């Protein structure tokens, strides 16, 4: 949806929409899919900028990192962004909000300020929500999804799913990198035996 910033100039603009994400694009790997994304958003004036607050809810399917079986899950997430007009379109002195520096020395709680939000520049005074939603959905993807905690994965040789039982492949040969160590050990035990 495209929203004119002016519609939130004097009071918050609240809306609801459904965004369809096309998973068939380079940003997403094979086997990734999404239900339509339900978005509840509020755009409010934070002069001279705007604050976008939104909640997303949808279902996602991602391949198990070990066996590639589809892993389905419900996602509920929220985000906030500071919306600023493109530099060239701003009137008066351009004043881009600086990201607050985060460091451990901060300690304790700090008040949440505009500097804590991500910043999105928009052109033509219009916020297009589709790319924003798409980015959030990408950020929400699990780094290492598993169909179950103890997923046994696939045999690297024959590709059989070990969750369905062992395959007939021979046990992997001993790692040759340990060969030297074994030799050393036999030498050591050998020399000790000779004493
Ligand atoms: Zn799995
Ligand atoms: Zn196998």
PDB file of C-alpha atoms and ligand atoms in Angstrom:
ATOM      1  CA  UNK A   1       0.000   0.000   0.000  1.00  0.00           C
ATOM      2  CA  UNK A   2       1.176   3.511  -0.734  1.00  0.00           C
ATOM      3  CA  UNK A   3       0.534   6.036   1.990  1.00  0.00           C
ATOM      4  CA  UNK A   4       0.908   9.781   1.626  1.00  0.00           C
ATOM      5  CA  UNK A   5       2.857  11.131   4.585  1.00  0.00           C
ATOM      6  CA  UNK A   6       0.482  14.075   4.543  1.00  0.00           C
ATOM      7  CA  UNK A   7      -2.347  11.803   5.670  1.00  0.00           C
ATOM      8  CA  UNK A   8      -0.552  11.559   9.041  1.00  0.00           C
ATOM      9  CA  UNK A   9       0.457  15.175   9.216  1.00  0.00           C
ATOM     10  CA  UNK A  10      -1.896  16.168  12.017  1.00  0.00           C
ATOM     11  CA  UNK A  11      -3.037  12.920  13.531  1.00  0.00           C
ATOM     12  CA  UNK A  12      -2.001   9.275  13.395  1.00  0.00           C
ATOM     13  CA  UNK A  13      -3.028   7.370  10.317  1.00  0.00           C
ATOM     14  CA  UNK A  14      -4.081   3.855  11.282  1.00  0.00           C
ATOM     15  CA  UNK A  15      -4.625   1.112   8.751  1.00  0.00           C
ATOM     16  CA  UNK A  16      -4.744  -2.585   8.094  1.00  0.00           C
ATOM     17  CA  UNK A  17      -3.695  -4.397   4.956  1.00  0.00           C
ATOM     18  CA  UNK A  18      -2.758  -7.773   3.542  1.00  0.00           C
ATOM     19  CA  UNK A  19       0.530  -8.015   1.677  1.00  0.00           C
ATOM     20  CA  UNK A  20       1.398 -10.920  -0.585  1.00  0.00           C
ATOM     21  CA  UNK A  21       5.102 -11.772  -0.610  1.00  0.00           C
ATOM     22  CA  UNK A  22       6.445 -13.421  -3.718  1.00  0.00           C
ATOM     23  CA  UNK A  23       8.841 -16.002  -2.327  1.00  0.00           C
ATOM     24  CA  UNK A  24      10.092 -16.823  -5.837  1.00  0.00           C
ATOM     25  CA  UNK A  25      12.816 -14.201  -5.874  1.00  0.00           C
ATOM     26  CA  UNK A  26      16.541 -14.276  -5.240  1.00  0.00           C
ATOM     27  CA  UNK A  27      16.189 -13.007  -1.680  1.00  0.00           C
ATOM     28  CA  UNK A  28      14.567 -16.275  -0.643  1.00  0.00           C
ATOM     29  CA  UNK A  29      15.948 -19.778  -1.000  1.00  0.00           C
ATOM     30  CA  UNK A  30      14.020 -22.728  -2.409  1.00  0.00           C
ATOM     31  CA  UNK A  31      11.309 -24.162  -0.232  1.00  0.00           C
ATOM     32  CA  UNK A  32      10.525 -20.847   1.475  1.00  0.00           C
ATOM     33  CA  UNK A  33       6.920 -19.701   1.385  1.00  0.00           C
ATOM     34  CA  UNK A  34       4.582 -17.313   3.137  1.00  0.00           C
ATOM     35  CA  UNK A  35       0.889 -16.907   3.670  1.00  0.00           C
ATOM     36  CA  UNK A  36      -0.386 -13.391   2.940  1.00  0.00           C
ATOM     37  CA  UNK A  37       1.063 -11.041   5.568  1.00  0.00           C
ATOM     38  CA  UNK A  38      -1.501  -9.321   7.794  1.00  0.00           C
ATOM     39  CA  UNK A  39      -0.266  -5.877   8.752  1.00  0.00           C
ATOM     40  CA  UNK A  40      -1.637  -3.481  11.372  1.00  0.00           C
ATOM     41  CA  UNK A  41       0.086  -0.154  11.085  1.00  0.00           C
ATOM     42  CA  UNK A  42       0.128   3.314  12.593  1.00  0.00           C
ATOM     43  CA  UNK A  43       1.866   6.278  11.046  1.00  0.00           C
ATOM     44  CA  UNK A  44       2.128   9.208  13.401  1.00  0.00           C
ATOM     45  CA  UNK A  45       3.683  12.628  13.096  1.00  0.00           C
ATOM     46  CA  UNK A  46       6.945  13.189  14.975  1.00  0.00           C
ATOM     47  CA  UNK A  47       7.641  16.581  13.517  1.00  0.00           C
ATOM     48  CA  UNK A  48       9.249  16.964  11.087  1.00  0.00           C
ATOM     49  CA  UNK A  49       9.277  13.219  10.549  1.00  0.00           C
ATOM     50  CA  UNK A  50       6.902  10.305  11.047  1.00  0.00           C
ATOM     51  CA  UNK A  51       6.986   7.162  13.110  1.00  0.00           C
ATOM     52  CA  UNK A  52       5.745   3.915  11.622  1.00  0.00           C
ATOM     53  CA  UNK A  53       4.701   1.264  14.118  1.00  0.00           C
ATOM     54  CA  UNK A  54       3.456  -2.024  12.737  1.00  0.00           C
ATOM     55  CA  UNK A  55       2.623  -5.573  13.677  1.00  0.00           C
ATOM     56  CA  UNK A  56       2.840  -8.452  11.236  1.00  0.00           C
ATOM     57  CA  UNK A  57       1.245 -11.853  11.468  1.00  0.00           C
ATOM     58  CA  UNK A  58       1.536 -14.692   8.986  1.00  0.00           C
ATOM     59  CA  UNK A  59       2.532 -18.303   8.462  1.00  0.00           C
ATOM     60  CA  UNK A  60       5.884 -19.215   6.981  1.00  0.00           C
ATOM     61  CA  UNK A  61       7.363 -22.399   5.590  1.00  0.00           C
ATOM     62  CA  UNK A  62      11.130 -22.880   5.537  1.00  0.00           C
ATOM     63  CA  UNK A  63      13.219 -25.969   4.772  1.00  0.00           C
ATOM     64  CA  UNK A  64      14.769 -27.824   7.712  1.00  0.00           C
ATOM     65  CA  UNK A  65      18.471 -26.936   7.773  1.00  0.00           C
ATOM     66  CA  UNK A  66      19.412 -30.624   8.098  1.00  0.00           C
ATOM     67  CA  UNK A  67      16.850 -32.679   6.168  1.00  0.00           C
ATOM     68  CA  UNK A  68      15.093 -30.028   4.034  1.00  0.00           C
ATOM     69  CA  UNK A  69      11.640 -31.108   5.241  1.00  0.00           C
ATOM     70  CA  UNK A  70       9.246 -28.151   5.343  1.00  0.00           C
ATOM     71  CA  UNK A  71       9.079 -26.480   8.757  1.00  0.00           C
ATOM     72  CA  UNK A  72       5.913 -24.458   9.248  1.00  0.00           C
ATOM     73  CA  UNK A  73       5.417 -21.809  11.848  1.00  0.00           C
ATOM     74  CA  UNK A  74       3.271 -18.848  12.870  1.00  0.00           C
ATOM     75  CA  UNK A  75       5.113 -15.545  12.996  1.00  0.00           C
ATOM     76  CA  UNK A  76       4.021 -12.550  15.051  1.00  0.00           C
ATOM     77  CA  UNK A  77       6.399  -9.644  14.962  1.00  0.00           C
ATOM     78  CA  UNK A  78       6.476  -5.926  15.384  1.00  0.00           C
ATOM     79  CA  UNK A  79       8.749  -3.163  14.242  1.00  0.00           C
ATOM     80  CA  UNK A  80       9.168   0.585  14.341  1.00  0.00           C
ATOM     81  CA  UNK A  81      10.768   2.860  11.800  1.00  0.00           C
ATOM     82  CA  UNK A  82      11.414   6.554  11.671  1.00  0.00           C
ATOM     83  CA  UNK A  83      10.170   7.800   8.318  1.00  0.00           C
ATOM     84  CA  UNK A  84      11.968  10.817   6.901  1.00  0.00           C
ATOM     85  CA  UNK A  85      11.522  12.616   3.637  1.00  0.00           C
ATOM     86  CA  UNK A  86      14.326  12.197   1.118  1.00  0.00           C
ATOM     87  CA  UNK A  87      17.108  14.690   1.739  1.00  0.00           C
ATOM     88  CA  UNK A  88      16.502  16.517  -1.544  1.00  0.00           C
ATOM     89  CA  UNK A  89      12.825  16.988  -0.698  1.00  0.00           C
ATOM     90  CA  UNK A  90      13.296  18.360   2.785  1.00  0.00           C
ATOM     91  CA  UNK A  91      12.688  22.012   3.346  1.00  0.00           C
ATOM     92  CA  UNK A  92      15.101  24.138   5.305  1.00  0.00           C
ATOM     93  CA  UNK A  93      18.181  22.780   6.970  1.00  0.00           C
ATOM     94  CA  UNK A  94      18.537  19.068   6.354  1.00  0.00           C
ATOM     95  CA  UNK A  95      18.758  17.378   9.694  1.00  0.00           C
ATOM     96  CA  UNK A  96      19.117  13.672   9.541  1.00  0.00           C
ATOM     97  CA  UNK A  97      18.651  11.945  12.860  1.00  0.00           C
ATOM     98  CA  UNK A  98      21.813  10.255  14.000  1.00  0.00           C
ATOM     99  CA  UNK A  99      21.762   6.661  15.145  1.00  0.00           C
ATOM    100  CA  UNK A 100      22.504   6.472  18.814  1.00  0.00           C
ATOM    101  CA  UNK A 101      25.776   4.836  19.627  1.00  0.00           C
ATOM    102  CA  UNK A 102      25.207   1.705  21.555  1.00  0.00           C
ATOM    103  CA  UNK A 103      27.901   0.526  23.872  1.00  0.00           C
ATOM    104  CA  UNK A 104      28.164  -1.585  26.937  1.00  0.00           C
ATOM    105  CA  UNK A 105      29.055   1.456  29.017  1.00  0.00           C
ATOM    106  CA  UNK A 106      25.473   2.644  28.578  1.00  0.00           C
ATOM    107  CA  UNK A 107      24.416   0.136  31.196  1.00  0.00           C
ATOM    108  CA  UNK A 108      20.967   0.263  32.679  1.00  0.00           C
ATOM    109  CA  UNK A 109      17.893   1.442  30.869  1.00  0.00           C
ATOM    110  CA  UNK A 110      17.826   4.348  28.555  1.00  0.00           C
ATOM    111  CA  UNK A 111      14.828   6.217  27.418  1.00  0.00           C
ATOM    112  CA  UNK A 112      13.692   5.145  24.010  1.00  0.00           C
ATOM    113  CA  UNK A 113      14.306   8.026  21.643  1.00  0.00           C
ATOM    114  CA  UNK A 114      13.855   8.525  17.956  1.00  0.00           C
ATOM    115  CA  UNK A 115      17.500   7.669  17.608  1.00  0.00           C
ATOM    116  CA  UNK A 116      16.730   4.082  18.514  1.00  0.00           C
ATOM    117  CA  UNK A 117      14.587   3.500  15.470  1.00  0.00           C
ATOM    118  CA  UNK A 118      15.692   2.374  12.095  1.00  0.00           C
ATOM    119  CA  UNK A 119      15.380   5.177   9.596  1.00  0.00           C
ATOM    120  CA  UNK A 120      13.677   4.947   6.240  1.00  0.00           C
ATOM    121  CA  UNK A 121      13.899   7.725   3.684  1.00  0.00           C
ATOM    122  CA  UNK A 122      10.949   8.041   1.349  1.00  0.00           C
ATOM    123  CA  UNK A 123      10.600   9.945  -1.884  1.00  0.00           C
ATOM    124  CA  UNK A 124       7.613  11.900  -3.201  1.00  0.00           C
ATOM    125  CA  UNK A 125       6.193  12.068   0.317  1.00  0.00           C
ATOM    126  CA  UNK A 126       4.856   8.564  -0.114  1.00  0.00           C
ATOM    127  CA  UNK A 127       5.534   5.507   2.007  1.00  0.00           C
ATOM    128  CA  UNK A 128       5.328   2.234   0.076  1.00  0.00           C
ATOM    129  CA  UNK A 129       4.736  -0.515   2.621  1.00  0.00           C
ATOM    130  CA  UNK A 130       5.423  -3.498   0.352  1.00  0.00           C
ATOM    131  CA  UNK A 131       9.256  -3.365   0.409  1.00  0.00           C
ATOM    132  CA  UNK A 132       9.204  -2.592   4.141  1.00  0.00           C
ATOM    133  CA  UNK A 133       7.116  -5.682   4.852  1.00  0.00           C
ATOM    134  CA  UNK A 134       9.315  -7.782   2.610  1.00  0.00           C
ATOM    135  CA  UNK A 135      12.438  -6.703   4.457  1.00  0.00           C
ATOM    136  CA  UNK A 136      10.886  -7.480   7.839  1.00  0.00           C
ATOM    137  CA  UNK A 137       9.793 -10.902   6.653  1.00  0.00           C
ATOM    138  CA  UNK A 138      13.365 -11.577   5.558  1.00  0.00           C
ATOM    139  CA  UNK A 139      14.705 -10.433   8.924  1.00  0.00           C
ATOM    140  CA  UNK A 140      12.265 -12.773  10.658  1.00  0.00           C
ATOM    141  CA  UNK A 141      13.511 -15.867   8.837  1.00  0.00           C
ATOM    142  CA  UNK A 142      15.026 -18.314  11.317  1.00  0.00           C
ATOM    143  CA  UNK A 143      18.795 -18.732  10.936  1.00  0.00           C
ATOM    144  CA  UNK A 144      18.792 -22.492  11.534  1.00  0.00           C
ATOM    145  CA  UNK A 145      15.303 -23.966  11.312  1.00  0.00           C
ATOM    146  CA  UNK A 146      14.939 -27.599  12.359  1.00  0.00           C
ATOM    147  CA  UNK A 147      11.971 -29.926  11.790  1.00  0.00           C
ATOM    148  CA  UNK A 148      12.748 -31.204  15.292  1.00  0.00           C
ATOM    149  CA  UNK A 149      15.553 -30.635  17.761  1.00  0.00           C
ATOM    150  CA  UNK A 150      17.175 -34.010  17.123  1.00  0.00           C
ATOM    151  CA  UNK A 151      16.696 -34.112  13.357  1.00  0.00           C
ATOM    152  CA  UNK A 152      19.203 -36.702  12.097  1.00  0.00           C
ATOM    153  CA  UNK A 153      19.603 -35.051   8.691  1.00  0.00           C
ATOM    154  CA  UNK A 154      20.388 -36.625   5.340  1.00  0.00           C
ATOM    155  CA  UNK A 155      23.127 -39.119   4.488  1.00  0.00           C
ATOM    156  CA  UNK A 156      25.771 -37.093   2.622  1.00  0.00           C
ATOM    157  CA  UNK A 157      26.423 -40.116   0.373  1.00  0.00           C
ATOM    158  CA  UNK A 158      23.069 -41.524  -0.690  1.00  0.00           C
ATOM    159  CA  UNK A 159      20.803 -38.707   0.444  1.00  0.00           C
ATOM    160  CA  UNK A 160      18.553 -40.957   2.525  1.00  0.00           C
ATOM    161  CA  UNK A 161      16.677 -39.196   5.297  1.00  0.00           C
ATOM    162  CA  UNK A 162      18.193 -40.642   8.492  1.00  0.00           C
ATOM    163  CA  UNK A 163      15.042 -39.690  10.390  1.00  0.00           C
ATOM    164  CA  UNK A 164      13.461 -42.673   8.620  1.00  0.00           C
ATOM    165  CA  UNK A 165      16.249 -45.011   9.705  1.00  0.00           C
ATOM    166  CA  UNK A 166      19.886 -45.714   8.808  1.00  0.00           C
ATOM    167  CA  UNK A 167      21.017 -46.280   5.238  1.00  0.00           C
ATOM    168  CA  UNK A 168      23.246 -49.017   3.837  1.00  0.00           C
ATOM    169  CA  UNK A 169      26.252 -46.805   3.229  1.00  0.00           C
ATOM    170  CA  UNK A 170      29.505 -48.055   4.802  1.00  0.00           C
ATOM    171  CA  UNK A 171      30.583 -46.242   7.957  1.00  0.00           C
ATOM    172  CA  UNK A 172      32.794 -43.276   7.072  1.00  0.00           C
ATOM    173  CA  UNK A 173      36.516 -44.084   7.009  1.00  0.00           C
ATOM    174  CA  UNK A 174      38.626 -42.743   9.870  1.00  0.00           C
ATOM    175  CA  UNK A 175      39.679 -39.178   9.254  1.00  0.00           C
ATOM    176  CA  UNK A 176      43.223 -39.297   7.800  1.00  0.00           C
ATOM    177  CA  UNK A 177      44.126 -36.130   9.692  1.00  0.00           C
ATOM    178  CA  UNK A 178      44.221 -38.190  12.876  1.00  0.00           C
ATOM    179  CA  UNK A 179      46.596 -40.727  11.314  1.00  0.00           C
ATOM    180  CA  UNK A 180      49.746 -38.935  12.440  1.00  0.00           C
ATOM    181  CA  UNK A 181      48.478 -38.730  15.970  1.00  0.00           C
ATOM    182  CA  UNK A 182      47.704 -42.430  16.090  1.00  0.00           C
ATOM    183  CA  UNK A 183      51.200 -43.178  14.831  1.00  0.00           C
ATOM    184  CA  UNK A 184      52.737 -40.952  17.493  1.00  0.00           C
ATOM    185  CA  UNK A 185      50.682 -42.628  20.170  1.00  0.00           C
ATOM    186  CA  UNK A 186      51.764 -46.087  19.089  1.00  0.00           C
ATOM    187  CA  UNK A 187      55.396 -44.887  19.091  1.00  0.00           C
ATOM    188  CA  UNK A 188      55.042 -43.441  22.573  1.00  0.00           C
ATOM    189  CA  UNK A 189      53.402 -46.511  24.019  1.00  0.00           C
ATOM    190  CA  UNK A 190      55.953 -48.608  22.123  1.00  0.00           C
ATOM    191  CA  UNK A 191      58.964 -46.761  23.572  1.00  0.00           C
ATOM    192  CA  UNK A 192      57.489 -46.834  27.039  1.00  0.00           C
ATOM    193  CA  UNK A 193      56.923 -50.547  26.700  1.00  0.00           C
ATOM    194  CA  UNK A 194      60.589 -50.900  25.721  1.00  0.00           C
ATOM    195  CA  UNK A 195      61.905 -49.197  28.866  1.00  0.00           C
TER     196      UNK A 195
HETATM  197 ZN1  LIG B   1      14.902 -32.096   9.651  1.00  0.00          ZN
HETATM  198 ZN1  LIG B   2      23.658 -43.360   2.879  1.00  0.00          ZN
END
